[in-house]
Amino acid sequence: MEEQNIGEIVELLKNSKRVAALTGAGISAESGIPTFRGKGGLWEGYPVDKVASVEGFEEDPELVWKFYDERRVNMKDKKPNRAHEVLAEMEKYFDMWVITQNIDSLHTMAGSKNVIELHGNIWRFKCTVCSYNEMNYETPLHEIPPRCPKCGSLLRPDVVWFGETVNEVEKAFEIAKNSDVFFVIGTSAQVHPAASLPFIAKDYGAKVIEINIESTPVSVIADYILRGKATEVLDSLFLRLQEALQ
Ligand code: OAD
Ligand code: ZN
């Protein structure tokens, strides 16, 4: 990390009230959860259109449930890392919001209260017919596909599939428009509307700070770019911030 940048970012944060962070799979990579688009990415070996769309689910609910069951088994023992923790601790100092594309619950587990889960949560199921939903942590599932205890219809994971509307989208845009600082952490910024948020934030006057090991479409508009692993970058930034706030 460039020393001058860190100093400037700390100054910026000292004068900020509302801080938001858009996060993606990269923030959970160091917890051992694979990203989507990199090598060893999650879609590898699975037909994306089949396992992440309503049509695919209607065609073959068993295949889709097998895919999610596998992901749940993989995620079961994964813990939040230092990057999740720093964002949670930042709630002590700022009107802090995490807008995540991740479905792994790690921000909440790290203690963040203000979390928008744009793409849902892999630990929540909802009925495809009635209003039933539940938190479900069984891994592996004993019944595939699981059925609604209220009406007997198919349950589905409460995650957002291609073509579906993301959760709390208006609130997310509202936060982007009213942030002083907008972090973009560990996302390839290719999936909309999430990927539009940094651009909106910038248009409305926020300073945009990208934390990623690689460049993305957001790099072009970022006021600061911190190239590196989310855990390392956020840990050293937070250390400097705490010193400055004392
Ligand atoms: P991607 O897999 O597309 O991108 C992960 C990003 O994290 C890349 O830009 C990496 O460079 C970066 N990265 C990897 N390890 C990192 C680390 N240790 N520190 C910092 N950055 C790191 O994941 P997303 O952008 O989250 O949607 O993908 C967005 C959406 O695409 C997902 O939410 C999912 C998928 O379709 C749905 O399932 C609806
Ligand atoms: Zn039902």
PDB file of C-alpha atoms and ligand atoms in Angstrom:
ATOM      1  CA  MET A   1       0.000   0.000   0.000  1.00  0.00           C
ATOM      2  CA  GLU A   2       1.261   3.405  -0.896  1.00  0.00           C
ATOM      3  CA  GLU A   3       2.015   5.319   2.253  1.00  0.00           C
ATOM      4  CA  GLN A   4       0.716   8.624   0.919  1.00  0.00           C
ATOM      5  CA  ASN A   5      -2.592   7.087  -0.086  1.00  0.00           C
ATOM      6  CA  ILE A   6      -3.098   5.589   3.348  1.00  0.00           C
ATOM      7  CA  GLY A   7      -2.464   8.928   5.017  1.00  0.00           C
ATOM      8  CA  GLU A   8      -4.964  10.628   2.719  1.00  0.00           C
ATOM      9  CA  ILE A   9      -7.581   7.923   3.189  1.00  0.00           C
ATOM     10  CA  VAL A  10      -7.262   8.141   6.977  1.00  0.00           C
ATOM     11  CA  GLU A  11      -7.752  11.939   6.775  1.00  0.00           C
ATOM     12  CA  LEU A  12     -10.748  11.418   4.529  1.00  0.00           C
ATOM     13  CA  LEU A  13     -12.308   8.919   6.915  1.00  0.00           C
ATOM     14  CA  LYS A  14     -11.724  11.190   9.892  1.00  0.00           C
ATOM     15  CA  ASN A  15     -14.016  13.711   8.226  1.00  0.00           C
ATOM     16  CA  SER A  16     -16.651  11.205   7.127  1.00  0.00           C
ATOM     17  CA  LYS A  17     -19.976  10.258   8.657  1.00  0.00           C
ATOM     18  CA  ARG A  18     -21.499   7.700   6.369  1.00  0.00           C
ATOM     19  CA  VAL A  19     -19.219   4.994   5.017  1.00  0.00           C
ATOM     20  CA  ALA A  20     -20.380   2.115   2.845  1.00  0.00           C
ATOM     21  CA  ALA A  21     -18.687  -0.978   1.489  1.00  0.00           C
ATOM     22  CA  LEU A  22     -19.821  -3.009  -1.488  1.00  0.00           C
ATOM     23  CA  THR A  23     -18.334  -6.470  -1.093  1.00  0.00           C
ATOM     24  CA  GLY A  24     -18.052  -9.522  -3.324  1.00  0.00           C
ATOM     25  CA  ALA A  25     -16.686 -13.038  -3.287  1.00  0.00           C
ATOM     26  CA  GLY A  26     -13.094 -11.772  -2.950  1.00  0.00           C
ATOM     27  CA  ILE A  27     -13.666 -10.712   0.662  1.00  0.00           C
ATOM     28  CA  SER A  28     -14.559 -14.289   1.594  1.00  0.00           C
ATOM     29  CA  ALA A  29     -11.788 -15.872  -0.492  1.00  0.00           C
ATOM     30  CA  GLU A  30      -9.385 -15.789   2.453  1.00  0.00           C
ATOM     31  CA  SER A  31     -11.998 -17.577   4.552  1.00  0.00           C
ATOM     32  CA  GLY A  32     -11.671 -20.432   2.070  1.00  0.00           C
ATOM     33  CA  ILE A  33     -14.792 -19.844  -0.017  1.00  0.00           C
ATOM     34  CA  PRO A  34     -14.041 -19.935  -3.749  1.00  0.00           C
ATOM     35  CA  THR A  35     -14.802 -16.906  -5.925  1.00  0.00           C
ATOM     36  CA  PHE A  36     -16.922 -17.162  -9.060  1.00  0.00           C
ATOM     37  CA  ARG A  37     -14.788 -15.983 -11.925  1.00  0.00           C
ATOM     38  CA  GLY A  38     -11.234 -16.818 -10.970  1.00  0.00           C
ATOM     39  CA  LYS A  39      -9.346 -20.055 -11.374  1.00  0.00           C
ATOM     40  CA  GLY A  40     -11.035 -22.739  -9.302  1.00  0.00           C
ATOM     41  CA  GLY A  41     -14.161 -20.581  -9.492  1.00  0.00           C
ATOM     42  CA  LEU A  42     -17.468 -21.816  -8.265  1.00  0.00           C
ATOM     43  CA  TRP A  43     -19.228 -22.170 -11.579  1.00  0.00           C
ATOM     44  CA  GLU A  44     -16.565 -24.533 -12.871  1.00  0.00           C
ATOM     45  CA  GLY A  45     -18.100 -27.868 -13.683  1.00  0.00           C
ATOM     46  CA  TYR A  46     -21.651 -26.564 -13.344  1.00  0.00           C
ATOM     47  CA  PRO A  47     -23.862 -25.165 -16.095  1.00  0.00           C
ATOM     48  CA  VAL A  48     -24.459 -21.654 -14.749  1.00  0.00           C
ATOM     49  CA  ASP A  49     -27.716 -21.168 -16.635  1.00  0.00           C
ATOM     50  CA  LYS A  50     -29.048 -24.350 -15.052  1.00  0.00           C
ATOM     51  CA  VAL A  51     -28.071 -23.820 -11.423  1.00  0.00           C
ATOM     52  CA  ALA A  52     -28.707 -20.079 -11.158  1.00  0.00           C
ATOM     53  CA  SER A  53     -32.005 -19.443 -12.924  1.00  0.00           C
ATOM     54  CA  VAL A  54     -35.694 -20.060 -12.292  1.00  0.00           C
ATOM     55  CA  GLU A  55     -35.955 -21.953 -15.596  1.00  0.00           C
ATOM     56  CA  GLY A  56     -33.082 -24.230 -14.613  1.00  0.00           C
ATOM     57  CA  PHE A  57     -34.727 -24.872 -11.257  1.00  0.00           C
ATOM     58  CA  GLU A  58     -38.088 -25.698 -12.812  1.00  0.00           C
ATOM     59  CA  GLU A  59     -36.380 -28.041 -15.254  1.00  0.00           C
ATOM     60  CA  ASP A  60     -34.219 -29.899 -12.718  1.00  0.00           C
ATOM     61  CA  PRO A  61     -34.705 -28.916  -9.059  1.00  0.00           C
ATOM     62  CA  GLU A  62     -32.637 -31.884  -7.944  1.00  0.00           C
ATOM     63  CA  LEU A  63     -29.513 -30.752  -9.824  1.00  0.00           C
ATOM     64  CA  VAL A  64     -29.893 -27.208  -8.502  1.00  0.00           C
ATOM     65  CA  TRP A  65     -30.330 -28.429  -4.942  1.00  0.00           C
ATOM     66  CA  LYS A  66     -27.299 -30.698  -5.273  1.00  0.00           C
ATOM     67  CA  PHE A  67     -25.239 -27.680  -6.331  1.00  0.00           C
ATOM     68  CA  TYR A  68     -26.420 -25.586  -3.362  1.00  0.00           C
ATOM     69  CA  ASP A  69     -26.100 -28.509  -0.961  1.00  0.00           C
ATOM     70  CA  GLU A  70     -22.467 -28.863  -2.040  1.00  0.00           C
ATOM     71  CA  ARG A  71     -21.830 -25.155  -1.543  1.00  0.00           C
ATOM     72  CA  ARG A  72     -23.473 -25.288   1.894  1.00  0.00           C
ATOM     73  CA  VAL A  73     -21.331 -28.235   2.926  1.00  0.00           C
ATOM     74  CA  ASN A  74     -18.256 -26.290   1.787  1.00  0.00           C
ATOM     75  CA  MET A  75     -19.320 -23.121   3.621  1.00  0.00           C
ATOM     76  CA  LYS A  76     -20.448 -24.770   6.829  1.00  0.00           C
ATOM     77  CA  ASP A  77     -17.195 -24.465   8.800  1.00  0.00           C
ATOM     78  CA  LYS A  78     -15.990 -21.207   7.242  1.00  0.00           C
ATOM     79  CA  LYS A  79     -15.344 -18.265   9.564  1.00  0.00           C
ATOM     80  CA  PRO A  80     -15.263 -14.517   8.988  1.00  0.00           C
ATOM     81  CA  ASN A  81     -11.753 -13.188   8.357  1.00  0.00           C
ATOM     82  CA  ARG A  82     -10.003  -9.954   9.371  1.00  0.00           C
ATOM     83  CA  ALA A  83     -11.599  -8.050   6.477  1.00  0.00           C
ATOM     84  CA  HIS A  84     -15.138  -8.903   7.645  1.00  0.00           C
ATOM     85  CA  GLU A  85     -14.111  -8.041  11.210  1.00  0.00           C
ATOM     86  CA  VAL A  86     -12.717  -4.622  10.324  1.00  0.00           C
ATOM     87  CA  LEU A  87     -15.926  -3.672   8.498  1.00  0.00           C
ATOM     88  CA  ALA A  88     -17.910  -4.749  11.563  1.00  0.00           C
ATOM     89  CA  GLU A  89     -15.679  -2.738  13.901  1.00  0.00           C
ATOM     90  CA  MET A  90     -16.074   0.321  11.713  1.00  0.00           C
ATOM     91  CA  GLU A  91     -19.710   0.545  12.897  1.00  0.00           C
ATOM     92  CA  LYS A  92     -18.275   2.005  16.117  1.00  0.00           C
ATOM     93  CA  TYR A  93     -16.910   5.001  14.259  1.00  0.00           C
ATOM     94  CA  PHE A  94     -19.225   5.618  11.309  1.00  0.00           C
ATOM     95  CA  ASP A  95     -22.753   5.323  10.036  1.00  0.00           C
ATOM     96  CA  MET A  96     -21.441   2.195   8.410  1.00  0.00           C
ATOM     97  CA  TRP A  97     -23.199   0.031   5.812  1.00  0.00           C
ATOM     98  CA  VAL A  98     -22.148  -3.199   4.190  1.00  0.00           C
ATOM     99  CA  ILE A  99     -23.817  -3.965   0.877  1.00  0.00           C
ATOM    100  CA  THR A 100     -22.799  -7.487  -0.013  1.00  0.00           C
ATOM    101  CA  GLN A 101     -23.270  -9.719  -3.015  1.00  0.00           C
ATOM    102  CA  ASN A 102     -22.243 -12.690  -0.895  1.00  0.00           C
ATOM    103  CA  ILE A 103     -24.727 -15.219   0.366  1.00  0.00           C
ATOM    104  CA  ASP A 104     -22.452 -16.726   3.033  1.00  0.00           C
ATOM    105  CA  SER A 105     -23.582 -14.740   6.120  1.00  0.00           C
ATOM    106  CA  LEU A 106     -19.967 -13.967   7.076  1.00  0.00           C
ATOM    107  CA  HIS A 107     -20.545 -10.210   7.519  1.00  0.00           C
ATOM    108  CA  THR A 108     -23.315 -10.867  10.019  1.00  0.00           C
ATOM    109  CA  MET A 109     -21.221 -13.535  11.745  1.00  0.00           C
ATOM    110  CA  ALA A 110     -18.410 -10.977  12.078  1.00  0.00           C
ATOM    111  CA  GLY A 111     -20.807  -8.667  13.900  1.00  0.00           C
ATOM    112  CA  SER A 112     -21.933  -6.198  11.239  1.00  0.00           C
ATOM    113  CA  LYS A 113     -25.468  -5.009  11.970  1.00  0.00           C
ATOM    114  CA  ASN A 114     -26.127  -2.853   8.911  1.00  0.00           C
ATOM    115  CA  VAL A 115     -25.903  -5.457   6.178  1.00  0.00           C
ATOM    116  CA  ILE A 116     -27.782  -5.560   2.904  1.00  0.00           C
ATOM    117  CA  GLU A 117     -27.644  -9.007   1.343  1.00  0.00           C
ATOM    118  CA  LEU A 118     -28.331  -8.070  -2.270  1.00  0.00           C
ATOM    119  CA  HIS A 119     -28.187 -11.655  -3.503  1.00  0.00           C
ATOM    120  CA  GLY A 120     -29.895 -13.354  -0.571  1.00  0.00           C
ATOM    121  CA  ASN A 121     -28.640 -15.953   1.881  1.00  0.00           C
ATOM    122  CA  ILE A 122     -27.757 -19.581   1.264  1.00  0.00           C
ATOM    123  CA  TRP A 123     -28.878 -20.543   4.796  1.00  0.00           C
ATOM    124  CA  ARG A 124     -32.463 -19.361   4.198  1.00  0.00           C
ATOM    125  CA  PHE A 125     -35.038 -21.384   2.255  1.00  0.00           C
ATOM    126  CA  LYS A 126     -38.309 -20.144   0.859  1.00  0.00           C
ATOM    127  CA  CYS A 127     -41.331 -21.891  -0.569  1.00  0.00           C
ATOM    128  CA  THR A 128     -41.864 -21.582  -4.321  1.00  0.00           C
ATOM    129  CA  VAL A 129     -45.624 -21.291  -3.760  1.00  0.00           C
ATOM    130  CA  CYS A 130     -46.630 -19.987  -0.315  1.00  0.00           C
ATOM    131  CA  SER A 131     -45.005 -17.396   1.959  1.00  0.00           C
ATOM    132  CA  TYR A 132     -43.147 -19.952   4.099  1.00  0.00           C
ATOM    133  CA  ASN A 133     -39.437 -19.407   4.765  1.00  0.00           C
ATOM    134  CA  GLU A 134     -36.952 -20.764   7.258  1.00  0.00           C
ATOM    135  CA  MET A 135     -33.335 -20.613   8.298  1.00  0.00           C
ATOM    136  CA  ASN A 136     -31.832 -24.031   7.647  1.00  0.00           C
ATOM    137  CA  TYR A 137     -28.316 -25.134   8.588  1.00  0.00           C
ATOM    138  CA  GLU A 138     -28.562 -28.851   7.861  1.00  0.00           C
ATOM    139  CA  THR A 139     -25.530 -30.092   5.901  1.00  0.00           C
ATOM    140  CA  PRO A 140     -25.796 -32.209   3.917  1.00  0.00           C
ATOM    141  CA  LEU A 141     -29.556 -32.039   3.456  1.00  0.00           C
ATOM    142  CA  HIS A 142     -31.312 -35.314   4.217  1.00  0.00           C
ATOM    143  CA  GLU A 143     -33.948 -34.676   1.565  1.00  0.00           C
ATOM    144  CA  ILE A 144     -33.258 -33.338  -1.939  1.00  0.00           C
ATOM    145  CA  PRO A 145     -35.191 -31.433  -3.102  1.00  0.00           C
ATOM    146  CA  PRO A 146     -36.594 -30.244   0.242  1.00  0.00           C
ATOM    147  CA  ARG A 147     -40.322 -29.535   0.500  1.00  0.00           C
ATOM    148  CA  CYS A 148     -42.401 -26.919   2.248  1.00  0.00           C
ATOM    149  CA  PRO A 149     -43.692 -28.145   5.654  1.00  0.00           C
ATOM    150  CA  LYS A 150     -46.763 -25.931   5.214  1.00  0.00           C
ATOM    151  CA  CYS A 151     -47.981 -26.717   1.695  1.00  0.00           C
ATOM    152  CA  GLY A 152     -45.767 -29.515   0.353  1.00  0.00           C
ATOM    153  CA  SER A 153     -44.462 -27.524  -2.630  1.00  0.00           C
ATOM    154  CA  LEU A 154     -40.783 -27.295  -3.522  1.00  0.00           C
ATOM    155  CA  LEU A 155     -38.572 -25.147  -1.334  1.00  0.00           C
ATOM    156  CA  ARG A 156     -35.769 -23.168  -2.997  1.00  0.00           C
ATOM    157  CA  PRO A 157     -32.694 -21.429  -1.634  1.00  0.00           C
ATOM    158  CA  ASP A 158     -33.485 -17.782  -0.866  1.00  0.00           C
ATOM    159  CA  VAL A 159     -30.795 -16.533  -3.227  1.00  0.00           C
ATOM    160  CA  VAL A 160     -31.153 -14.289  -6.243  1.00  0.00           C
ATOM    161  CA  TRP A 161     -30.891 -15.972  -9.624  1.00  0.00           C
ATOM    162  CA  PHE A 162     -30.218 -14.411 -13.012  1.00  0.00           C
ATOM    163  CA  GLY A 163     -33.191 -12.380 -14.153  1.00  0.00           C
ATOM    164  CA  GLU A 164     -34.537 -11.913 -10.615  1.00  0.00           C
ATOM    165  CA  THR A 165     -34.676  -8.643  -8.726  1.00  0.00           C
ATOM    166  CA  VAL A 166     -31.997  -8.175  -6.110  1.00  0.00           C
ATOM    167  CA  ASN A 167     -32.993  -7.585  -2.467  1.00  0.00           C
ATOM    168  CA  GLU A 168     -33.320  -4.118  -0.973  1.00  0.00           C
ATOM    169  CA  VAL A 169     -32.109  -2.516  -4.181  1.00  0.00           C
ATOM    170  CA  GLU A 170     -33.672   0.881  -3.445  1.00  0.00           C
ATOM    171  CA  LYS A 171     -32.067   1.029  -0.037  1.00  0.00           C
ATOM    172  CA  ALA A 172     -28.697   0.129  -1.552  1.00  0.00           C
ATOM    173  CA  PHE A 173     -28.947   2.963  -4.067  1.00  0.00           C
ATOM    174  CA  GLU A 174     -30.058   5.340  -1.339  1.00  0.00           C
ATOM    175  CA  ILE A 175     -26.961   4.458   0.697  1.00  0.00           C
ATOM    176  CA  ALA A 176     -24.685   4.848  -2.324  1.00  0.00           C
ATOM    177  CA  LYS A 177     -26.119   8.307  -2.978  1.00  0.00           C
ATOM    178  CA  ASN A 178     -25.561   9.436   0.597  1.00  0.00           C
ATOM    179  CA  SER A 179     -22.123   8.049   1.393  1.00  0.00           C
ATOM    180  CA  ASP A 180     -19.037  10.110   2.083  1.00  0.00           C
ATOM    181  CA  VAL A 181     -16.746   7.175   1.369  1.00  0.00           C
ATOM    182  CA  PHE A 182     -17.661   4.139  -0.709  1.00  0.00           C
ATOM    183  CA  PHE A 183     -15.376   1.098  -0.519  1.00  0.00           C
ATOM    184  CA  VAL A 184     -15.518  -1.554  -3.239  1.00  0.00           C
ATOM    185  CA  ILE A 185     -13.940  -4.732  -1.927  1.00  0.00           C
ATOM    186  CA  GLY A 186     -13.269  -8.059  -3.644  1.00  0.00           C
ATOM    187  CA  THR A 187     -15.770  -7.821  -6.449  1.00  0.00           C
ATOM    188  CA  SER A 188     -15.124  -8.095 -10.173  1.00  0.00           C
ATOM    189  CA  ALA A 189     -17.909  -5.499 -10.584  1.00  0.00           C
ATOM    190  CA  GLN A 190     -19.485  -7.249 -13.535  1.00  0.00           C
ATOM    191  CA  VAL A 191     -22.932  -8.107 -12.221  1.00  0.00           C
ATOM    192  CA  HIS A 192     -25.541  -5.352 -12.164  1.00  0.00           C
ATOM    193  CA  PRO A 193     -27.185  -3.634 -10.401  1.00  0.00           C
ATOM    194  CA  ALA A 194     -24.514  -4.177  -7.698  1.00  0.00           C
ATOM    195  CA  ALA A 195     -21.773  -3.044 -10.066  1.00  0.00           C
ATOM    196  CA  SER A 196     -23.570   0.277 -10.694  1.00  0.00           C
ATOM    197  CA  LEU A 197     -23.447   1.300  -7.044  1.00  0.00           C
ATOM    198  CA  PRO A 198     -19.838   2.635  -7.022  1.00  0.00           C
ATOM    199  CA  PHE A 199     -20.603   4.743 -10.096  1.00  0.00           C
ATOM    200  CA  ILE A 200     -23.724   6.180  -8.490  1.00  0.00           C
ATOM    201  CA  ALA A 201     -21.824   6.866  -5.275  1.00  0.00           C
ATOM    202  CA  LYS A 202     -19.126   8.689  -7.224  1.00  0.00           C
ATOM    203  CA  ASP A 203     -21.718  10.749  -9.155  1.00  0.00           C
ATOM    204  CA  TYR A 204     -23.262  11.826  -5.861  1.00  0.00           C
ATOM    205  CA  GLY A 205     -19.960  12.939  -4.407  1.00  0.00           C
ATOM    206  CA  ALA A 206     -18.531   9.976  -2.524  1.00  0.00           C
ATOM    207  CA  LYS A 207     -14.842   9.161  -2.620  1.00  0.00           C
ATOM    208  CA  VAL A 208     -14.518   5.667  -4.040  1.00  0.00           C
ATOM    209  CA  ILE A 209     -11.838   3.345  -2.686  1.00  0.00           C
ATOM    210  CA  GLU A 210     -11.191   0.033  -4.398  1.00  0.00           C
ATOM    211  CA  ILE A 211      -9.596  -2.880  -2.557  1.00  0.00           C
ATOM    212  CA  ASN A 212      -8.849  -5.770  -4.887  1.00  0.00           C
ATOM    213  CA  ILE A 213      -5.913  -7.896  -5.981  1.00  0.00           C
ATOM    214  CA  GLU A 214      -6.742  -7.091  -9.626  1.00  0.00           C
ATOM    215  CA  SER A 215      -8.105  -4.178 -11.598  1.00  0.00           C
ATOM    216  CA  THR A 216     -11.825  -4.010 -12.379  1.00  0.00           C
ATOM    217  CA  PRO A 217     -14.177  -1.629 -14.207  1.00  0.00           C
ATOM    218  CA  VAL A 218     -14.343   0.354 -10.938  1.00  0.00           C
ATOM    219  CA  SER A 219     -10.586   1.022 -11.000  1.00  0.00           C
ATOM    220  CA  VAL A 220     -11.178   3.642 -13.702  1.00  0.00           C
ATOM    221  CA  ILE A 221     -13.283   5.861 -11.446  1.00  0.00           C
ATOM    222  CA  ALA A 222     -11.734   5.009  -8.070  1.00  0.00           C
ATOM    223  CA  ASP A 223     -10.227   7.898  -6.117  1.00  0.00           C
ATOM    224  CA  TYR A 224      -7.916   5.450  -4.386  1.00  0.00           C
ATOM    225  CA  ILE A 225      -6.881   1.948  -5.344  1.00  0.00           C
ATOM    226  CA  LEU A 226      -5.408  -0.340  -2.736  1.00  0.00           C
ATOM    227  CA  ARG A 227      -4.003  -3.367  -4.554  1.00  0.00           C
ATOM    228  CA  GLY A 228      -3.738  -6.308  -2.228  1.00  0.00           C
ATOM    229  CA  LYS A 229      -5.595  -8.881  -0.210  1.00  0.00           C
ATOM    230  CA  ALA A 230      -8.663  -7.582   1.584  1.00  0.00           C
ATOM    231  CA  THR A 231      -7.516  -8.889   4.992  1.00  0.00           C
ATOM    232  CA  GLU A 232      -4.085  -7.280   4.806  1.00  0.00           C
ATOM    233  CA  VAL A 233      -5.201  -3.974   3.316  1.00  0.00           C
ATOM    234  CA  LEU A 234      -8.103  -3.488   5.727  1.00  0.00           C
ATOM    235  CA  ASP A 235      -6.103  -4.564   8.749  1.00  0.00           C
ATOM    236  CA  SER A 236      -3.325  -2.041   8.180  1.00  0.00           C
ATOM    237  CA  LEU A 237      -5.740   0.707   7.160  1.00  0.00           C
ATOM    238  CA  PHE A 238      -7.803   0.152  10.300  1.00  0.00           C
ATOM    239  CA  LEU A 239      -4.721   0.198  12.496  1.00  0.00           C
ATOM    240  CA  ARG A 240      -3.754   3.585  11.097  1.00  0.00           C
ATOM    241  CA  LEU A 241      -7.321   4.836  11.449  1.00  0.00           C
ATOM    242  CA  GLN A 242      -7.547   3.846  15.101  1.00  0.00           C
ATOM    243  CA  GLU A 243      -4.258   5.615  15.837  1.00  0.00           C
ATOM    244  CA  ALA A 244      -5.568   8.729  14.126  1.00  0.00           C
ATOM    245  CA  LEU A 245      -8.890   8.654  15.966  1.00  0.00           C
ATOM    246  CA  GLN A 246      -7.377   8.314  19.430  1.00  0.00           C
TER     247      GLN A 246
HETATM  248  P1  OAD B   1     -16.107 -12.659  -8.689  1.00  0.00           P
HETATM  249  O1  OAD B   1     -15.631 -14.049  -8.529  1.00  0.00           O
HETATM  250  O2  OAD B   1     -16.630 -12.243 -10.003  1.00  0.00           O
HETATM  251  O3  OAD B   1     -14.911 -11.665  -8.347  1.00  0.00           O
HETATM  252  C1  OAD B   1     -14.102 -11.819  -7.221  1.00  0.00           C
HETATM  253  C2  OAD B   1     -13.171 -10.625  -7.130  1.00  0.00           C
HETATM  254  O4  OAD B   1     -12.430 -10.726  -5.921  1.00  0.00           O
HETATM  255  C3  OAD B   1     -12.149 -10.528  -8.275  1.00  0.00           C
HETATM  256  O5  OAD B   1     -12.143  -9.196  -8.765  1.00  0.00           O
HETATM  257  C4  OAD B   1     -10.816 -10.867  -7.583  1.00  0.00           C
HETATM  258  O6  OAD B   1      -9.725 -10.146  -8.147  1.00  0.00           O
HETATM  259  C5  OAD B   1     -11.073 -10.403  -6.170  1.00  0.00           C
HETATM  260  N1  OAD B   1     -10.305 -11.096  -5.119  1.00  0.00           N
HETATM  261  C6  OAD B   1     -10.007 -12.414  -4.995  1.00  0.00           C
HETATM  262  N2  OAD B   1      -9.351 -12.683  -3.862  1.00  0.00           N
HETATM  263  C7  OAD B   1      -9.225 -11.482  -3.196  1.00  0.00           C
HETATM  264  C8  OAD B   1      -8.658 -11.084  -1.941  1.00  0.00           C
HETATM  265  N3  OAD B   1      -8.079 -11.966  -1.131  1.00  0.00           N
HETATM  266  N4  OAD B   1      -8.716  -9.781  -1.608  1.00  0.00           N
HETATM  267  C9  OAD B   1      -9.287  -8.877  -2.435  1.00  0.00           C
HETATM  268  N5  OAD B   1      -9.848  -9.195  -3.619  1.00  0.00           N
HETATM  269  C10 OAD B   1      -9.828 -10.471  -4.006  1.00  0.00           C
HETATM  270  O7  OAD B   1     -17.164 -12.398  -7.505  1.00  0.00           O
HETATM  271  P2  OAD B   1     -18.281 -11.264  -7.361  1.00  0.00           P
HETATM  272  O8  OAD B   1     -17.812  -9.975  -7.926  1.00  0.00           O
HETATM  273  O9  OAD B   1     -18.723 -11.281  -5.957  1.00  0.00           O
HETATM  274  O10 OAD B   1     -24.195 -13.554  -8.136  1.00  0.00           O
HETATM  275  O11 OAD B   1     -19.424 -11.846  -8.267  1.00  0.00           O
HETATM  276  C11 OAD B   1     -20.642 -11.145  -8.317  1.00  0.00           C
HETATM  277  C12 OAD B   1     -21.812 -12.068  -8.484  1.00  0.00           C
HETATM  278  O12 OAD B   1     -21.589 -12.930  -9.600  1.00  0.00           O
HETATM  279  C13 OAD B   1     -22.031 -13.040  -7.362  1.00  0.00           C
HETATM  280  O13 OAD B   1     -22.688 -12.463  -6.252  1.00  0.00           O
HETATM  281  C14 OAD B   1     -22.882 -14.084  -8.008  1.00  0.00           C
HETATM  282  C15 OAD B   1     -22.230 -14.191  -9.373  1.00  0.00           C
HETATM  283  O14 OAD B   1     -23.125 -14.336 -10.418  1.00  0.00           O
HETATM  284  C16 OAD B   1     -25.260 -14.355  -7.897  1.00  0.00           C
HETATM  285  O15 OAD B   1     -25.134 -15.509  -7.548  1.00  0.00           O
HETATM  286  C17 OAD B   1     -26.578 -13.685  -8.068  1.00  0.00           C
HETATM  287 ZN    ZN B   2     -45.362 -23.619   0.935  1.00  0.00          ZN
END
